[in-house]
Coordinates of C-alpha atoms in Angstrom, one line a residue:
Chain K
M40 CA 254.1 2.7 39.1
Y41 CA 250.3 4.1 38.2
P42 CA 250.5 7.0 36.9
V43 CA 250.0 10.2 39.6
F44 CA 246.9 12.0 38.2
C45 CA 246.4 15.9 40.5
S46 CA 244.8 18.3 39.0
K47 CA 241.2 17.7 39.5
K48 CA 238.8 18.3 42.4
L49 CA 237.6 15.5 43.4
K50 CA 234.5 14.8 45.7
A51 CA 232.1 12.4 47.3
P52 CA 229.1 11.0 44.0
E53 CA 226.6 12.1 45.0
H54 CA 224.5 9.1 44.5
Q55 CA 225.5 5.9 46.4
V56 CA 223.6 3.6 47.6
A57 CA 225.8 0.8 49.2
G58 CA 229.6 0.4 50.1
H59 CA 231.8 3.3 51.6
S60 CA 231.3 6.6 51.6
A61 CA 233.7 9.1 51.2
K62 CA 231.4 11.1 53.5
E63 CA 232.8 13.0 56.7
G64 CA 236.3 11.9 56.0
R65 CA 235.8 8.3 55.5
L66 CA 237.9 6.1 53.2
G67 CA 235.3 5.8 50.0
P68 CA 235.0 6.6 46.4
L69 CA 235.2 9.5 44.2
V70 CA 234.2 11.3 41.6
D71 CA 235.3 14.2 38.9
G72 CA 231.7 15.4 37.8
E73 CA 233.0 14.2 34.2
G74 CA 232.5 10.7 34.3
R75 CA 234.8 9.3 36.1
F76 CA 234.5 7.1 39.2
F77 CA 237.3 6.4 41.4
K78 CA 237.1 3.8 43.7
P79 CA 239.6 3.5 46.9
F80 CA 242.2 0.0 46.1
Q81 CA 240.5 -1.7 49.5
H82 CA 242.3 -3.2 52.1
D83 CA 243.6 -6.7 51.4
F84 CA 244.0 -8.8 48.1
R85 CA 240.1 -6.9 47.4
G86 CA 240.8 -3.3 45.3
E87 CA 243.9 -5.7 43.6
N88 CA 241.3 -8.2 42.9
E89 CA 239.4 -6.2 41.7
A90 CA 241.4 -4.4 39.8
R91 CA 242.5 -7.8 38.1
F92 CA 238.2 -8.3 36.9
Y93 CA 238.3 -5.3 35.6
K94 CA 241.2 -5.6 33.4
F95 CA 241.5 -9.1 32.4
F96 CA 237.3 -8.0 31.9
S97 CA 238.2 -5.1 29.5
S98 CA 239.9 -7.1 27.2
N99 CA 238.1 -10.1 27.0
K100 CA 237.2 -10.7 23.1
K101 CA 234.8 -14.1 24.6
A102 CA 231.9 -12.1 26.7
P103 CA 229.8 -10.5 23.4
D104 CA 230.1 -6.8 23.2
H105 CA 225.9 -6.5 24.8
I106 CA 227.1 -7.8 27.6
H107 CA 230.5 -5.5 27.8
G108 CA 227.3 -3.0 28.1
Y109 CA 226.4 -5.0 31.8
F110 CA 229.7 -4.2 33.5
P111 CA 230.8 -0.3 33.7
A112 CA 234.4 0.9 31.6
Y113 CA 237.8 0.7 32.7
H114 CA 240.3 3.1 32.3
D115 CA 242.8 2.3 34.5
I116 CA 244.5 2.6 37.6
Q117 CA 245.4 6.5 39.1
V118 CA 246.8 7.2 42.3
V119 CA 245.1 10.7 44.2
E120 CA 244.6 12.0 46.9
A121 CA 242.4 9.5 49.2
S122 CA 239.5 10.7 50.3
N123 CA 240.0 10.2 53.9
G124 CA 242.9 12.9 54.3
S125 CA 245.5 9.4 54.3
G126 CA 247.0 10.7 51.2
K127 CA 247.7 9.2 47.9
L128 CA 246.5 5.6 46.8
P129 CA 245.6 3.6 44.2
H130 CA 242.2 4.0 42.4
V131 CA 240.9 2.2 39.9
V132 CA 238.8 4.4 37.5
L133 CA 235.9 4.2 36.1
E134 CA 232.6 5.2 34.2
D135 CA 230.6 7.2 36.1
V136 CA 227.1 5.7 35.3
V137 CA 225.2 7.6 37.1
S138 CA 226.9 10.9 35.4
D139 CA 225.2 12.0 32.7
Y140 CA 220.9 11.6 35.1
L141 CA 220.4 14.1 36.7
R142 CA 218.0 12.7 39.5
P143 CA 218.2 8.9 38.8
T144 CA 216.4 6.3 41.7
I145 CA 218.9 4.2 41.9
M146 CA 219.4 1.0 43.9
D147 CA 221.7 -1.7 44.9
T148 CA 221.2 -5.6 44.6
K149 CA 223.5 -8.2 46.2
I150 CA 223.6 -11.2 44.5
G151 CA 223.6 -14.8 45.3
S152 CA 222.1 -16.8 48.2
R153 CA 225.7 -17.3 49.1
T154 CA 228.3 -14.4 49.6
W155 CA 231.3 -16.7 50.7
Y156 CA 232.7 -18.8 48.1
P157 CA 235.4 -21.5 48.6
D158 CA 238.7 -21.3 50.5
V159 CA 238.5 -18.2 52.4
S160 CA 239.5 -18.3 55.7
E161 CA 236.8 -19.4 58.4
R162 CA 236.4 -15.8 59.6
Y163 CA 235.1 -14.0 56.6
F164 CA 233.6 -17.4 56.2
N165 CA 230.9 -16.7 59.6
K166 CA 231.2 -12.9 58.9
C167 CA 229.0 -13.9 55.4
M168 CA 227.1 -16.7 57.0
R169 CA 225.4 -14.6 59.4
K170 CA 225.2 -12.1 56.7
D171 CA 223.3 -14.5 54.4
R172 CA 221.1 -16.6 57.2
R173 CA 220.0 -12.6 58.9
T174 CA 218.7 -11.0 55.7
T175 CA 216.9 -12.0 52.3
S176 CA 220.0 -13.5 50.5
V177 CA 219.5 -16.8 51.9
P178 CA 215.6 -17.7 51.0
L179 CA 215.3 -15.0 48.1
G180 CA 219.1 -15.6 46.1
F181 CA 219.3 -12.0 46.4
R182 CA 219.9 -8.4 49.8
I183 CA 218.9 -5.2 49.1
S184 CA 222.2 -3.0 50.2
G185 CA 220.2 0.1 49.7
F186 CA 218.4 2.1 47.6
K187 CA 217.1 6.0 47.4
I188 CA 213.7 6.8 45.2
F189 CA 213.3 10.6 44.1
D190 CA 209.6 11.5 45.4
H191 CA 208.4 13.9 42.9
Q192 CA 205.2 14.2 46.3
E193 CA 207.9 15.7 48.1
S194 CA 209.8 16.6 45.4
S195 CA 213.3 15.0 47.3
Y196 CA 215.0 12.0 47.5
W197 CA 213.6 9.2 49.9
M198 CA 217.1 7.2 51.5
P199 CA 216.4 4.5 54.2
D200 CA 218.9 3.6 56.6
K201 CA 220.9 1.2 55.4
K202 CA 220.2 -0.8 58.5
V203 CA 216.4 -0.7 58.1
V204 CA 217.1 -1.7 54.0
H205 CA 220.0 -4.7 56.1
G206 CA 217.3 -5.8 58.2
Y207 CA 213.7 -5.8 55.6
N208 CA 212.6 -9.6 55.3
V209 CA 211.0 -11.1 52.1
D210 CA 207.7 -9.0 52.3
E211 CA 209.6 -6.6 52.8
A212 CA 212.2 -6.3 50.5
R213 CA 209.3 -7.1 47.6
L214 CA 207.7 -3.9 49.0
A215 CA 210.7 -2.1 48.3
F216 CA 210.9 -3.6 45.3
R217 CA 207.9 -1.8 44.2
K218 CA 208.5 1.5 45.6
F219 CA 210.9 1.7 43.4
V220 CA 208.9 2.1 40.8
S221 CA 206.3 3.9 42.6
S222 CA 205.5 8.1 42.5
N223 CA 204.0 8.0 46.4
S224 CA 206.8 6.1 47.9
L225 CA 206.9 7.8 50.9
A226 CA 203.2 7.6 51.9
D227 CA 202.7 5.5 53.7
S228 CA 199.7 4.5 51.4
I229 CA 200.1 0.6 49.2
P230 CA 203.0 2.2 46.4
D231 CA 200.9 2.8 43.2
C232 CA 203.6 1.0 41.4
A233 CA 202.8 3.7 38.8
F234 CA 206.5 3.7 36.9
A235 CA 206.6 -0.5 36.5
S236 CA 206.0 -0.9 33.2
D237 CA 208.4 2.1 31.5
V238 CA 210.9 0.9 34.3
Y239 CA 210.7 -2.7 34.3
G240 CA 208.8 -3.4 31.8
G241 CA 209.4 -2.7 28.0
S242 CA 211.9 -4.4 24.9
N243 CA 214.5 -2.0 26.4
G244 CA 213.4 -1.9 30.0
I245 CA 215.1 -3.2 33.3
L246 CA 213.6 -6.9 32.7
A247 CA 215.0 -7.2 29.0
Q248 CA 218.4 -6.1 30.0
L249 CA 218.1 -8.9 33.3
L250 CA 217.1 -11.8 31.1
E251 CA 220.2 -10.8 28.5
L252 CA 222.9 -11.3 31.4
K253 CA 220.6 -14.5 32.6
A254 CA 221.5 -16.1 28.9
W255 CA 225.1 -15.3 29.6
F256 CA 225.5 -16.6 33.2
E257 CA 223.9 -19.7 31.6
T258 CA 226.7 -20.2 30.2
Q259 CA 230.5 -18.5 30.8
T260 CA 232.2 -20.3 32.2
L261 CA 234.9 -17.6 32.8
Y262 CA 234.1 -15.7 36.3
H263 CA 232.3 -16.5 39.8
L264 CA 231.5 -13.3 41.0
N265 CA 230.7 -13.7 44.3
S266 CA 229.5 -10.6 45.9
S267 CA 228.8 -8.7 43.4
S268 CA 225.7 -6.3 43.2
V269 CA 223.3 -5.4 39.8
L270 CA 223.1 -2.0 39.8
M271 CA 219.6 -0.6 38.9
F272 CA 218.8 3.1 38.1
Y273 CA 216.5 5.3 35.6
E274 CA 215.5 9.2 35.3
N275 CA 213.6 9.9 37.9
D276 CA 213.0 14.1 36.8
E277 CA 210.5 15.5 35.6
S278 CA 211.5 17.6 34.1
V279 CA 213.6 15.9 31.5
L280 CA 210.8 12.7 32.0
M281 CA 208.0 15.4 30.0
K282 CA 210.7 16.9 27.3
G283 CA 212.2 13.0 26.5
G284 CA 209.8 10.8 24.2
D285 CA 209.5 6.8 25.1
D286 CA 212.6 6.2 26.2
A287 CA 213.3 8.9 29.0
V288 CA 213.6 7.2 31.6
R289 CA 216.4 5.3 30.6
A290 CA 215.9 2.3 32.7
Q291 CA 220.1 0.7 33.3
V292 CA 221.6 -2.5 35.1
K293 CA 225.3 -2.4 35.6
L294 CA 226.9 -4.9 37.3
I295 CA 229.4 -3.9 39.8
D296 CA 232.0 -4.4 42.7
F297 CA 234.4 -7.7 41.7
A298 CA 236.9 -7.5 44.4
H299 CA 236.1 -11.4 46.0
F300 CA 235.4 -12.4 42.3
V301 CA 237.2 -15.2 40.7
D302 CA 238.4 -17.8 38.4
G303 CA 235.4 -19.9 37.0
N304 CA 237.5 -22.9 36.5
G305 CA 235.1 -24.1 33.4
V306 CA 232.1 -23.9 36.3
I307 CA 228.7 -21.7 35.5
D308 CA 228.6 -19.3 38.2
H309 CA 224.7 -21.1 39.7
N310 CA 225.2 -19.4 42.7
F311 CA 225.4 -15.8 40.3
L312 CA 222.8 -17.1 38.5
G313 CA 220.1 -18.2 40.6
G314 CA 219.7 -15.9 42.3
L315 CA 219.6 -13.6 38.9
C316 CA 216.3 -15.5 38.1
S317 CA 215.1 -15.0 42.3
F318 CA 215.4 -11.4 40.8
I319 CA 213.5 -11.7 37.3
K320 CA 210.8 -13.4 39.0
L321 CA 210.6 -11.3 41.1
I322 CA 210.1 -8.1 39.2
Q323 CA 207.8 -9.9 36.9
D324 CA 205.6 -10.3 39.6
I325 CA 205.8 -7.2 39.9
L326 CA 204.5 -6.5 36.2
E327 CA 202.3 -9.1 36.1
S328 CA 200.4 -7.6 39.2
S329 CA 201.0 -3.9 37.6
D330 CA 199.4 -5.2 34.4
K331 CA 196.2 -6.3 35.8
S332 CA 195.9 -3.4 37.4
D333 CA 195.4 -1.8 34.9
E334 CA 192.4 -3.3 33.7
T335 CA 191.5 -3.1 36.4
G336 CA 191.5 0.3 37.5
T337 CA 192.5 -1.0 41.6
Y338 CA 195.4 -2.5 42.7
R339 CA 195.6 -5.8 43.3
F340 CA 198.3 -8.2 44.3
G341 CA 199.2 -10.6 42.4
N342 CA 201.0 -14.0 43.7
G343 CA 200.1 -14.1 47.2
H344 CA 202.0 -10.6 47.9
Chain H
M297 CA 202.1 -59.1 47.9
H298 CA 205.0 -60.3 46.2
L299 CA 208.7 -58.1 48.3
K300 CA 211.5 -58.1 47.3
A301 CA 214.8 -55.8 47.5
P302 CA 214.9 -53.6 44.5
E303 CA 218.0 -54.7 42.6
H304 CA 219.6 -50.8 41.3
Q305 CA 219.9 -48.8 44.2
V306 CA 222.2 -47.2 44.0
A307 CA 222.1 -44.0 46.5
G308 CA 219.5 -43.2 49.9
H309 CA 218.5 -45.9 52.5
I310 CA 218.7 -50.1 51.8
A311 CA 217.8 -52.1 54.3
K312 CA 220.2 -53.3 57.0
D313 CA 220.8 -53.2 60.5
G314 CA 217.1 -54.6 61.4
K315 CA 216.2 -50.9 59.9
P316 CA 213.9 -51.6 56.8
G317 CA 214.8 -50.6 53.5
P318 CA 212.8 -49.7 50.4
L319 CA 211.2 -53.1 48.8
V320 CA 209.5 -53.5 45.3
D321 CA 206.2 -56.1 44.4
D322 CA 205.3 -57.1 40.1
K323 CA 202.8 -54.7 39.5
G324 CA 205.5 -52.0 39.5
R325 CA 205.3 -50.5 42.6
F326 CA 208.0 -49.0 44.7
F327 CA 207.2 -49.2 48.8
K328 CA 209.6 -46.4 50.9
P329 CA 209.7 -46.6 55.0
L330 CA 209.0 -44.1 56.1
Q331 CA 212.2 -41.6 57.0
G332 CA 212.5 -41.4 61.3
D333 CA 212.3 -37.7 62.8
S334 CA 209.5 -36.1 60.3
R335 CA 211.2 -36.8 57.6
G336 CA 208.6 -38.9 56.4
E337 CA 205.7 -37.2 57.3
I338 CA 207.3 -34.4 55.2
E339 CA 208.0 -36.9 52.1
V340 CA 203.8 -37.4 52.1
K341 CA 202.9 -34.2 53.0
F342 CA 204.8 -33.6 49.7
Y343 CA 203.5 -36.4 47.2
E344 CA 199.8 -35.7 48.3
S345 CA 200.6 -32.3 47.8
F346 CA 202.0 -32.8 44.5
S347 CA 199.1 -35.1 43.1
S348 CA 196.7 -33.1 43.8
N349 CA 198.6 -29.7 42.0
T350 CA 196.4 -28.5 39.1
E351 CA 198.7 -26.1 38.8
V352 CA 201.4 -28.3 37.8
P353 CA 201.9 -29.5 33.7
D354 CA 201.3 -33.2 33.5
H355 CA 204.8 -32.2 30.9
I356 CA 206.3 -31.4 34.3
R357 CA 204.2 -34.2 36.0
R358 CA 205.8 -36.8 34.2
Y359 CA 210.1 -35.8 35.5
F360 CA 208.3 -37.4 39.4
P361 CA 207.1 -40.3 40.4
V362 CA 203.4 -42.0 40.2
Y363 CA 202.3 -41.9 44.2
H364 CA 199.8 -44.0 44.9
G365 CA 199.6 -43.2 49.1
T366 CA 200.9 -44.7 51.7
Q367 CA 200.2 -48.7 53.4
A368 CA 201.1 -50.5 56.3
V369 CA 203.1 -53.7 54.7
E370 CA 203.7 -56.7 56.4
G371 CA 206.9 -58.3 57.7
S372 CA 208.6 -54.6 57.9
D373 CA 206.6 -54.9 61.4
G374 CA 204.0 -52.7 60.0
A375 CA 206.0 -49.7 59.6
T376 CA 203.5 -47.3 57.3
M377 CA 205.7 -47.2 53.4
I378 CA 204.8 -44.8 51.2
V379 CA 204.0 -46.1 47.1
L380 CA 205.2 -44.9 44.8
E381 CA 205.8 -46.1 40.9
N382 CA 208.8 -48.6 40.1
L383 CA 210.6 -46.6 38.3
L384 CA 212.1 -49.4 37.4
S385 CA 210.3 -51.7 36.4
K386 CA 210.3 -51.2 32.7
Y387 CA 213.9 -51.1 32.1
S388 CA 215.5 -54.7 31.7
K389 CA 219.8 -54.0 32.5
P390 CA 218.8 -49.5 33.8
S391 CA 222.2 -48.2 33.7
V392 CA 221.4 -45.6 36.8
M393 CA 222.3 -42.1 37.5
D394 CA 221.3 -40.0 41.4
V395 CA 222.6 -36.3 41.1
K396 CA 221.6 -34.9 44.2
M397 CA 220.2 -31.1 43.1
G398 CA 221.1 -27.8 44.5
S399 CA 224.9 -25.8 45.7
R400 CA 223.7 -25.9 49.2
T401 CA 221.3 -29.2 50.6
W402 CA 220.9 -27.1 54.3
Y403 CA 218.0 -25.0 54.6
P404 CA 216.9 -22.3 56.6
E405 CA 213.5 -24.4 58.1
A406 CA 216.4 -26.9 59.8
S407 CA 217.6 -27.8 63.1
E408 CA 221.2 -25.7 63.7
E409 CA 223.1 -30.0 64.0
Y410 CA 221.9 -30.8 60.4
I411 CA 223.1 -27.3 58.9
Q412 CA 226.2 -28.2 60.0
K413 CA 227.1 -31.8 58.9
C414 CA 225.0 -30.5 55.5
L415 CA 228.0 -28.0 55.2
R416 CA 230.4 -30.0 55.9
K417 CA 229.5 -32.5 52.9
D418 CA 228.9 -29.8 50.6
A419 CA 232.4 -27.8 51.3
R420 CA 233.8 -31.8 51.0
S421 CA 231.8 -32.4 47.8
T422 CA 231.3 -30.7 44.8
T423 CA 228.4 -29.5 45.7
V424 CA 229.7 -25.9 46.8
S425 CA 231.8 -25.6 43.7
S426 CA 229.6 -27.4 41.2
G427 CA 225.9 -26.6 42.1
F428 CA 225.4 -30.6 42.6
R429 CA 227.3 -34.1 44.0
I430 CA 226.5 -37.2 42.5
S431 CA 225.0 -39.8 45.3
G432 CA 225.9 -43.0 43.2
F433 CA 225.6 -44.3 40.6
E434 CA 225.3 -48.0 38.4
V435 CA 226.3 -48.9 34.5
F436 CA 225.9 -51.5 32.9
D437 CA 229.4 -52.7 31.6
H438 CA 228.5 -53.9 27.2
R439 CA 232.4 -56.1 27.3
E440 CA 232.0 -57.4 30.9
L441 CA 228.4 -57.9 30.2
S442 CA 227.6 -57.0 34.1
F443 CA 227.4 -53.7 36.0
W444 CA 229.8 -51.0 37.0
K445 CA 229.3 -49.4 40.3
P446 CA 232.2 -46.4 41.6
D447 CA 234.0 -47.1 44.9
R448 CA 231.5 -45.3 47.6
K449 CA 234.6 -43.2 48.7
L450 CA 236.3 -42.7 45.6
L451 CA 233.4 -40.9 44.8
N452 CA 232.4 -38.8 47.4
G453 CA 236.1 -37.5 47.2
I454 CA 235.5 -36.6 43.5
K455 CA 236.4 -32.9 42.4
V456 CA 234.9 -31.3 39.0
D457 CA 237.2 -33.2 36.9
G458 CA 236.0 -36.2 38.4
V459 CA 232.6 -35.5 38.5
R460 CA 233.1 -35.0 33.9
V461 CA 234.5 -38.3 34.3
A462 CA 232.2 -39.8 36.1
L463 CA 229.3 -38.5 33.4
R464 CA 231.6 -39.9 30.9
K465 CA 231.5 -42.9 32.0
F466 CA 227.8 -43.4 32.9
V467 CA 227.2 -43.1 29.1
S468 CA 230.2 -45.6 27.6
S469 CA 230.7 -48.7 26.4
N470 CA 234.4 -49.8 27.2
T471 CA 235.1 -51.6 29.8
L472 CA 234.2 -49.2 33.3
S473 CA 236.3 -50.7 35.2
D474 CA 239.9 -50.4 33.8
T475 CA 241.3 -47.3 34.8
S476 CA 244.2 -46.9 32.2
S477 CA 241.6 -46.9 29.8
K478 CA 239.5 -43.3 28.0
P479 CA 235.7 -44.0 28.4
D480 CA 234.3 -44.0 25.3
S481 CA 231.5 -41.9 25.9
A482 CA 230.1 -43.9 22.9
F483 CA 225.7 -43.7 24.5
A484 CA 226.3 -39.8 25.0
S485 CA 224.3 -38.4 21.8
S486 CA 221.3 -41.7 22.3
V487 CA 221.2 -41.1 26.3
Y488 CA 221.7 -36.9 26.5
G489 CA 221.2 -35.9 23.5
G490 CA 218.2 -35.8 21.2
S491 CA 214.6 -34.6 20.9
N492 CA 213.8 -36.9 24.1
G493 CA 216.4 -37.2 25.2
I494 CA 218.2 -35.4 28.9
L495 CA 219.4 -32.0 28.4
T496 CA 216.2 -32.1 26.7
Q497 CA 214.4 -33.4 29.4
L498 CA 216.4 -30.7 32.3
L499 CA 215.6 -28.4 29.4
E500 CA 212.3 -28.6 29.9
L501 CA 212.3 -28.7 33.5
K502 CA 215.0 -26.0 34.2
T503 CA 212.1 -23.3 32.8
W504 CA 209.1 -25.0 35.6
F505 CA 212.1 -23.9 37.3
E506 CA 212.3 -20.8 36.4
N507 CA 208.7 -20.3 37.6
Q508 CA 207.1 -22.3 39.4
T509 CA 206.4 -21.2 43.8
F510 CA 205.0 -23.8 45.1
Y511 CA 207.9 -26.0 46.5
H512 CA 211.2 -25.9 47.3
F513 CA 213.1 -29.4 46.3
N514 CA 216.1 -29.5 49.5
S515 CA 218.5 -32.6 49.2
C516 CA 216.6 -33.5 46.0
S517 CA 218.2 -35.7 43.8
I518 CA 217.5 -36.4 40.3
L519 CA 217.7 -39.6 39.0
I520 CA 218.9 -40.6 35.1
I521 CA 218.3 -43.7 34.0
Y522 CA 218.5 -45.5 30.8
E523 CA 218.2 -48.8 28.4
N524 CA 221.6 -50.9 28.3
E525 CA 219.1 -53.7 26.0
A526 CA 219.5 -53.4 22.5
I527 CA 220.3 -49.5 23.2
N528 CA 221.4 -49.5 18.7
D529 CA 218.4 -51.3 17.9
N530 CA 215.2 -49.6 20.1
G531 CA 217.2 -46.2 21.4
A532 CA 218.3 -45.6 25.2
R533 CA 214.8 -44.4 26.7
A534 CA 216.9 -42.1 29.4
Q535 CA 214.5 -40.3 31.2
V536 CA 214.9 -38.1 33.9
K537 CA 213.0 -38.4 37.5
L538 CA 212.4 -36.3 40.2
V539 CA 213.2 -38.6 43.8
D540 CA 213.8 -38.1 47.7
F541 CA 211.4 -35.0 49.3
A542 CA 211.9 -35.6 53.1
H543 CA 212.9 -32.7 52.9
V544 CA 210.3 -30.3 51.1
H545 CA 209.5 -27.1 52.0
D546 CA 206.4 -24.5 50.7
G547 CA 208.2 -22.5 48.4
N548 CA 205.9 -18.6 50.1
G549 CA 206.1 -17.2 46.8
V550 CA 210.0 -17.8 46.1
I551 CA 211.4 -19.8 43.3
D552 CA 213.7 -22.7 44.6
H553 CA 216.9 -20.5 43.1
N554 CA 219.2 -23.5 44.7
F555 CA 217.8 -26.9 42.6
L556 CA 217.9 -24.5 39.7
G557 CA 221.1 -22.4 40.1
G558 CA 222.6 -26.3 40.8
L559 CA 220.4 -27.8 37.9
C560 CA 221.9 -25.3 35.4
S561 CA 224.9 -26.1 36.0
F562 CA 224.8 -29.9 35.6
I563 CA 222.5 -29.2 32.0
N564 CA 225.8 -27.6 31.0
F565 CA 227.7 -29.9 31.8
V566 CA 226.2 -32.5 30.5
R567 CA 226.2 -30.1 27.1
D568 CA 229.8 -29.9 27.3
I569 CA 230.1 -33.7 26.7
L570 CA 227.2 -33.6 23.9
Q571 CA 229.9 -31.0 22.7
S572 CA 232.5 -32.6 22.6
V573 CA 231.0 -36.0 21.3
D574 CA 229.8 -34.4 18.6
E575 CA 233.2 -32.3 18.1
S576 CA 235.2 -36.0 18.1
T577 CA 233.0 -37.3 15.9
E578 CA 233.3 -34.6 13.3
N579 CA 237.0 -35.1 13.5

């Protein structure tokens, strides 16, 4: 049996951008405000499967330390009161990766040109195929599940409706990646990509981290991470940014959502890797075009978009 | 012009039922009949675009057959044929393998019927699981002194382990038709390894695919060729070539992540064989 945990007050996370929400009395994840994230066991096998992944991965010595850093720390399973009032349920307890960010700007991107995988039910296969073909998953190799941007001009968060985000075509997805690093996201004008080099670029930026992950995916045959996401986030609170030094932005990549992982069986996760490479290319393009605009002083579209 | 059927076709269309098949001449040229529907046109469009695309670096161009335009050929009812470099003309005893790249062979622009047909084939083969499938291969058997080809039906049904065996057999010198003996992978280092070997060439292609957004090479194959004649004295002259561009579409600013994922997976299989061969020679 799992340990029962009662004392602290758990509430819905402030900064969730995708997945089931605990708000409005539904079943969703909770946080304790002290750095832990409680994810309820989803129906069927999925909760157990995700717990299995975290358990195996956290003790896996074959994956190097710097790769472990890209996954939320695992703190076992605990039984707590579910967010929808249905009583006590087992929850996977993870590191709350945004807990020490004041106003994080966050994006959740589901990686892979297909979210289905061999041996799933026909029903699930059809559901996945429909979504993959309707969204940017098939053409781009990934799709944005959700994002929220803290806008400095308005001093508030902008979080587009999930349905709108799921309906993005390739150009709209590219635009979202530009808005993600812009100071004028809410305005209708062309995104200024003012934070592109701080967030995406640099030796500790998003791109550098994604390239480390890519190198691991080129050879690791342990896991196939079907339907998993890259969560990317950075500190966007003005007072923190003004106080801090070079790395006040603390741009971070984390891999999340392992309910559909399967054993690699000696084959690399080519589905995830292909999508990851496409994601990397998109970010590189934004960095390059924002570099060019710095040089000329005018904003220019690079690579025809 | 003296034309005849090519000797070492391992996959794709052959001449049958009155429909024209590919032909070769004695000047190093390969004549490919234009396929029906729009596929022939798409392939020509690709070759025209590619051959005049100044942004493709020379070291990548070598992985593609040289294009010599189209020609109406006598004896095939005046049918238009694509004229290409005969990739095997400089080999006297070539072993050839055709590997279809990508974890899906369908693409969004295709018809629903075609997509369903591809999905079935992809699921039944190693395409979905491994990101590529072996369409066919022919190996020179150094014991029997003749060419050996695996049974087509058997090949279509192989799983991941079967792929590993096939990739080893492809570079082995022992009798290939003998299923009881383990493939010796005698030529693995000469063919797959070395500074000019298959692995090095695949890694060059991989770098290009990480950046090029010109073309999506749906359903394309990688052909692996090497020379068996005097392989121990002259080396294998192993070569990678991309072929079959009937389903190529514009990249539209996006990389060919489908091909790239499959290519990375294939690279890993080849690397594994090289590593295990190195380890066994050390022991």
